[in-house]
Amino acid sequence: GQQLSCTLGDIAAASTTATGRVTVSYTLSATDGQDINNAATVRSDTPDPDASNNRAQLSLTVTSLADLSIEKTASPSAGVVAGQTITWTLTATNSTNPVAPSTAKNVTLTDTVPPGVTIPGVSVAGSPPGVTCTTGVAGNAASPTRCTFPSLAPGVTTPVMTITALVNPRTT
């Protein structure tokens, strides 16, 4: 952890004309979720008859926020013929939005492929470590095709996820 130390000099005792207080303010910054346990103490060379109130602690939970977006393309983009192959590509991006500056964890791209196709496979460009993909069942929302990435830093786009499908010959 970090430590902040301030020498405040002489502080007058509280009276009807003086508060007997000094306020020290500082700002903490965090981009990822965490618990911050912050303790503050005060001491003086002048004897203090009640040292029990010379320490205060505050616990704060910082929540992660990430701003994800997804892009999907198809090839061919229109006019696919029964019996031919169609390829969908998907990418996700974690923006650099200052309101949501965190690294996204366990990012899952999910695609419910429509009925009328057979999915021979799903892949991710470069086969990055820690990425897992599952080929879903076409037309079954309970069994979509998906790839999960361990994390996605702000300003980063996932490698391309590619779903290849064969349009069934009897599809109209």
Short mmCIF file of C-alpha atoms in Angstrom, two decimals:
data_model
loop_
_atom_site.label_atom_id
_atom_site.label_comp_id
_atom_site.label_asym_id
_atom_site.label_seq_id
_atom_site.Cartn_x
_atom_site.Cartn_y
_atom_site.Cartn_z
CA GLY A 1 0.00 0.00 0.00
CA GLN A 2 0.88 3.62 -0.15
CA GLN A 3 1.38 5.94 2.79
CA LEU A 4 0.63 9.65 2.98
CA SER A 5 2.24 11.66 5.77
CA CYS A 6 1.60 15.33 6.55
CA THR A 7 3.29 17.57 9.11
CA LEU A 8 0.62 20.03 10.17
CA GLY A 9 2.51 22.24 12.61
CA ASP A 10 0.82 23.75 15.66
CA ILE A 11 -2.96 23.41 15.91
CA ALA A 12 -4.76 25.62 18.42
CA ALA A 13 -7.02 23.94 20.97
CA ALA A 14 -10.74 24.14 20.27
CA SER A 15 -12.42 27.22 21.76
CA THR A 16 -15.29 29.57 20.99
CA THR A 17 -13.11 31.25 18.33
CA ALA A 18 -11.10 28.26 16.99
CA THR A 19 -12.28 24.86 15.74
CA GLY A 20 -9.19 22.99 16.85
CA ARG A 21 -9.39 21.01 13.60
CA VAL A 22 -7.45 20.60 10.39
CA THR A 23 -8.83 18.76 7.40
CA VAL A 24 -6.52 16.80 5.12
CA SER A 25 -8.05 15.81 1.76
CA TYR A 26 -6.66 13.56 -0.94
CA THR A 27 -7.96 11.65 -3.94
CA LEU A 28 -7.60 7.93 -4.64
CA SER A 29 -7.81 6.53 -8.15
CA ALA A 30 -8.52 2.92 -9.17
CA THR A 31 -9.40 1.44 -12.56
CA ASP A 32 -10.18 -2.10 -11.43
CA GLY A 33 -12.45 -3.43 -8.71
CA GLN A 34 -10.87 -3.85 -5.32
CA ASP A 35 -11.40 -3.32 -1.62
CA ILE A 36 -9.57 -0.34 -0.17
CA ASN A 37 -9.04 -0.41 3.57
CA ASN A 38 -7.86 3.03 4.56
CA ALA A 39 -6.57 3.85 8.03
CA ALA A 40 -5.61 7.30 9.31
CA THR A 41 -3.79 8.16 12.52
CA VAL A 42 -2.82 11.33 14.30
CA ARG A 43 -0.08 11.91 16.86
CA SER A 44 1.63 14.81 18.54
CA ASP A 45 4.71 15.51 20.65
CA THR A 46 2.26 17.00 23.17
CA PRO A 47 0.86 14.31 25.50
CA ASP A 48 -2.66 13.13 24.59
CA PRO A 49 -4.80 11.93 27.52
CA ASP A 50 -7.09 9.88 25.17
CA ALA A 51 -5.15 7.96 22.49
CA SER A 52 -8.18 5.72 21.76
CA ASN A 53 -9.58 8.27 19.27
CA ASN A 54 -6.31 8.81 17.38
CA ARG A 55 -7.10 6.25 14.67
CA ALA A 56 -9.93 6.05 12.15
CA GLN A 57 -10.51 3.44 9.47
CA LEU A 58 -12.72 3.39 6.41
CA SER A 59 -13.37 0.46 4.09
CA LEU A 60 -14.39 1.15 0.51
CA THR A 61 -15.35 -1.25 -2.27
CA VAL A 62 -14.40 -0.11 -5.78
CA THR A 63 -16.57 -1.66 -8.49
CA SER A 64 -15.13 -2.49 -11.92
CA LEU A 65 -16.93 -1.06 -14.95
CA ALA A 66 -16.15 -1.95 -18.55
CA ASP A 67 -17.83 -0.60 -21.69
CA LEU A 68 -18.02 -3.50 -24.15
CA SER A 69 -19.29 -3.45 -27.73
CA ILE A 70 -19.58 -6.20 -30.34
CA GLU A 71 -19.28 -6.24 -34.11
CA LYS A 72 -20.51 -9.04 -36.37
CA THR A 73 -20.09 -9.52 -40.11
CA ALA A 74 -21.10 -12.27 -42.55
CA SER A 75 -19.52 -13.56 -45.72
CA PRO A 76 -21.23 -13.63 -48.06
CA SER A 77 -23.15 -10.69 -46.61
CA ALA A 78 -26.30 -11.40 -48.65
CA GLY A 79 -27.67 -13.97 -51.05
CA VAL A 80 -26.18 -17.15 -49.61
CA VAL A 81 -27.41 -20.24 -51.44
CA ALA A 82 -28.54 -23.50 -49.86
CA GLY A 83 -25.64 -25.96 -49.79
CA GLN A 84 -23.02 -23.19 -49.57
CA THR A 85 -20.87 -22.08 -46.65
CA ILE A 86 -21.48 -18.91 -44.67
CA THR A 87 -18.90 -17.44 -42.30
CA TRP A 88 -19.68 -15.10 -39.43
CA THR A 89 -16.92 -13.12 -37.72
CA LEU A 90 -17.30 -11.47 -34.34
CA THR A 91 -15.10 -9.14 -32.30
CA ALA A 92 -15.64 -7.38 -28.98
CA THR A 93 -14.00 -4.12 -27.92
CA ASN A 94 -13.55 -2.67 -24.44
CA SER A 95 -13.72 1.10 -24.93
CA THR A 96 -11.54 3.68 -23.25
CA ASN A 97 -14.64 5.36 -21.79
CA PRO A 98 -13.43 7.24 -18.67
CA VAL A 99 -16.71 6.37 -16.91
CA ALA A 100 -15.96 2.64 -17.36
CA PRO A 101 -12.14 2.33 -17.29
CA SER A 102 -11.74 -1.25 -16.08
CA THR A 103 -10.32 -4.39 -17.63
CA ALA A 104 -13.23 -6.67 -18.55
CA LYS A 105 -12.81 -10.16 -17.10
CA ASN A 106 -14.21 -13.43 -18.49
CA VAL A 107 -15.47 -11.82 -21.70
CA THR A 108 -17.82 -14.15 -23.58
CA LEU A 109 -18.88 -13.65 -27.19
CA THR A 110 -22.10 -15.56 -27.80
CA ASP A 111 -23.90 -16.15 -31.10
CA THR A 112 -27.18 -17.99 -31.44
CA VAL A 113 -26.76 -19.28 -34.96
CA PRO A 114 -30.08 -19.51 -36.85
CA PRO A 115 -31.71 -22.81 -37.79
CA GLY A 116 -31.11 -24.26 -41.23
CA VAL A 117 -27.34 -24.55 -40.96
CA THR A 118 -24.81 -27.04 -39.68
CA ILE A 119 -21.88 -25.65 -37.70
CA PRO A 120 -18.67 -27.59 -38.37
CA GLY A 121 -16.58 -25.32 -36.20
CA VAL A 122 -15.70 -22.15 -34.35
CA SER A 123 -12.21 -20.69 -33.96
CA VAL A 124 -10.33 -17.64 -32.71
CA ALA A 125 -7.53 -16.08 -34.75
CA GLY A 126 -4.10 -16.94 -33.37
CA SER A 127 -5.52 -19.36 -30.76
CA PRO A 128 -4.62 -17.08 -27.81
CA PRO A 129 -3.88 -18.78 -24.48
CA GLY A 130 -6.80 -19.14 -22.10
CA VAL A 131 -9.48 -18.72 -24.79
CA THR A 132 -12.12 -21.44 -24.88
CA CYS A 133 -14.74 -21.96 -27.58
CA THR A 134 -17.85 -24.13 -27.76
CA THR A 135 -19.68 -24.98 -30.97
CA GLY A 136 -23.40 -24.52 -30.36
CA VAL A 137 -26.48 -26.05 -31.91
CA ALA A 138 -27.99 -24.04 -34.77
CA GLY A 139 -31.43 -22.68 -33.89
CA ASN A 140 -31.12 -23.58 -30.19
CA ALA A 141 -30.96 -20.48 -27.97
CA ALA A 142 -30.11 -22.72 -25.00
CA SER A 143 -26.98 -23.95 -26.79
CA PRO A 144 -25.32 -20.98 -28.52
CA THR A 145 -21.87 -20.89 -30.06
CA ARG A 146 -19.48 -19.04 -27.74
CA CYS A 147 -15.88 -18.10 -27.06
CA THR A 148 -14.63 -16.85 -23.69
CA PHE A 149 -11.56 -14.66 -23.27
CA PRO A 150 -9.83 -14.36 -19.85
CA SER A 151 -9.72 -10.55 -19.98
CA LEU A 152 -9.94 -7.52 -22.24
CA ALA A 153 -8.10 -4.33 -21.31
CA PRO A 154 -9.52 -0.87 -22.10
CA GLY A 155 -8.96 0.09 -25.73
CA VAL A 156 -8.39 -3.53 -26.80
CA THR A 157 -10.35 -5.62 -29.31
CA THR A 158 -10.55 -9.41 -29.10
CA PRO A 159 -8.95 -11.51 -31.82
CA VAL A 160 -11.52 -12.45 -34.49
CA MET A 161 -13.95 -15.23 -33.58
CA THR A 162 -14.99 -17.13 -36.73
CA ILE A 163 -18.06 -19.35 -37.04
CA THR A 164 -18.25 -21.42 -40.20
CA ALA A 165 -21.60 -22.94 -41.13
CA LEU A 166 -22.96 -24.93 -44.03
CA VAL A 167 -26.43 -23.85 -45.17
CA ASN A 168 -28.50 -27.04 -45.29
CA PRO A 169 -29.54 -28.03 -48.83
CA ARG A 170 -33.27 -27.91 -48.00
CA THR A 171 -33.13 -24.46 -46.36
CA THR A 172 -35.35 -21.88 -48.04
#
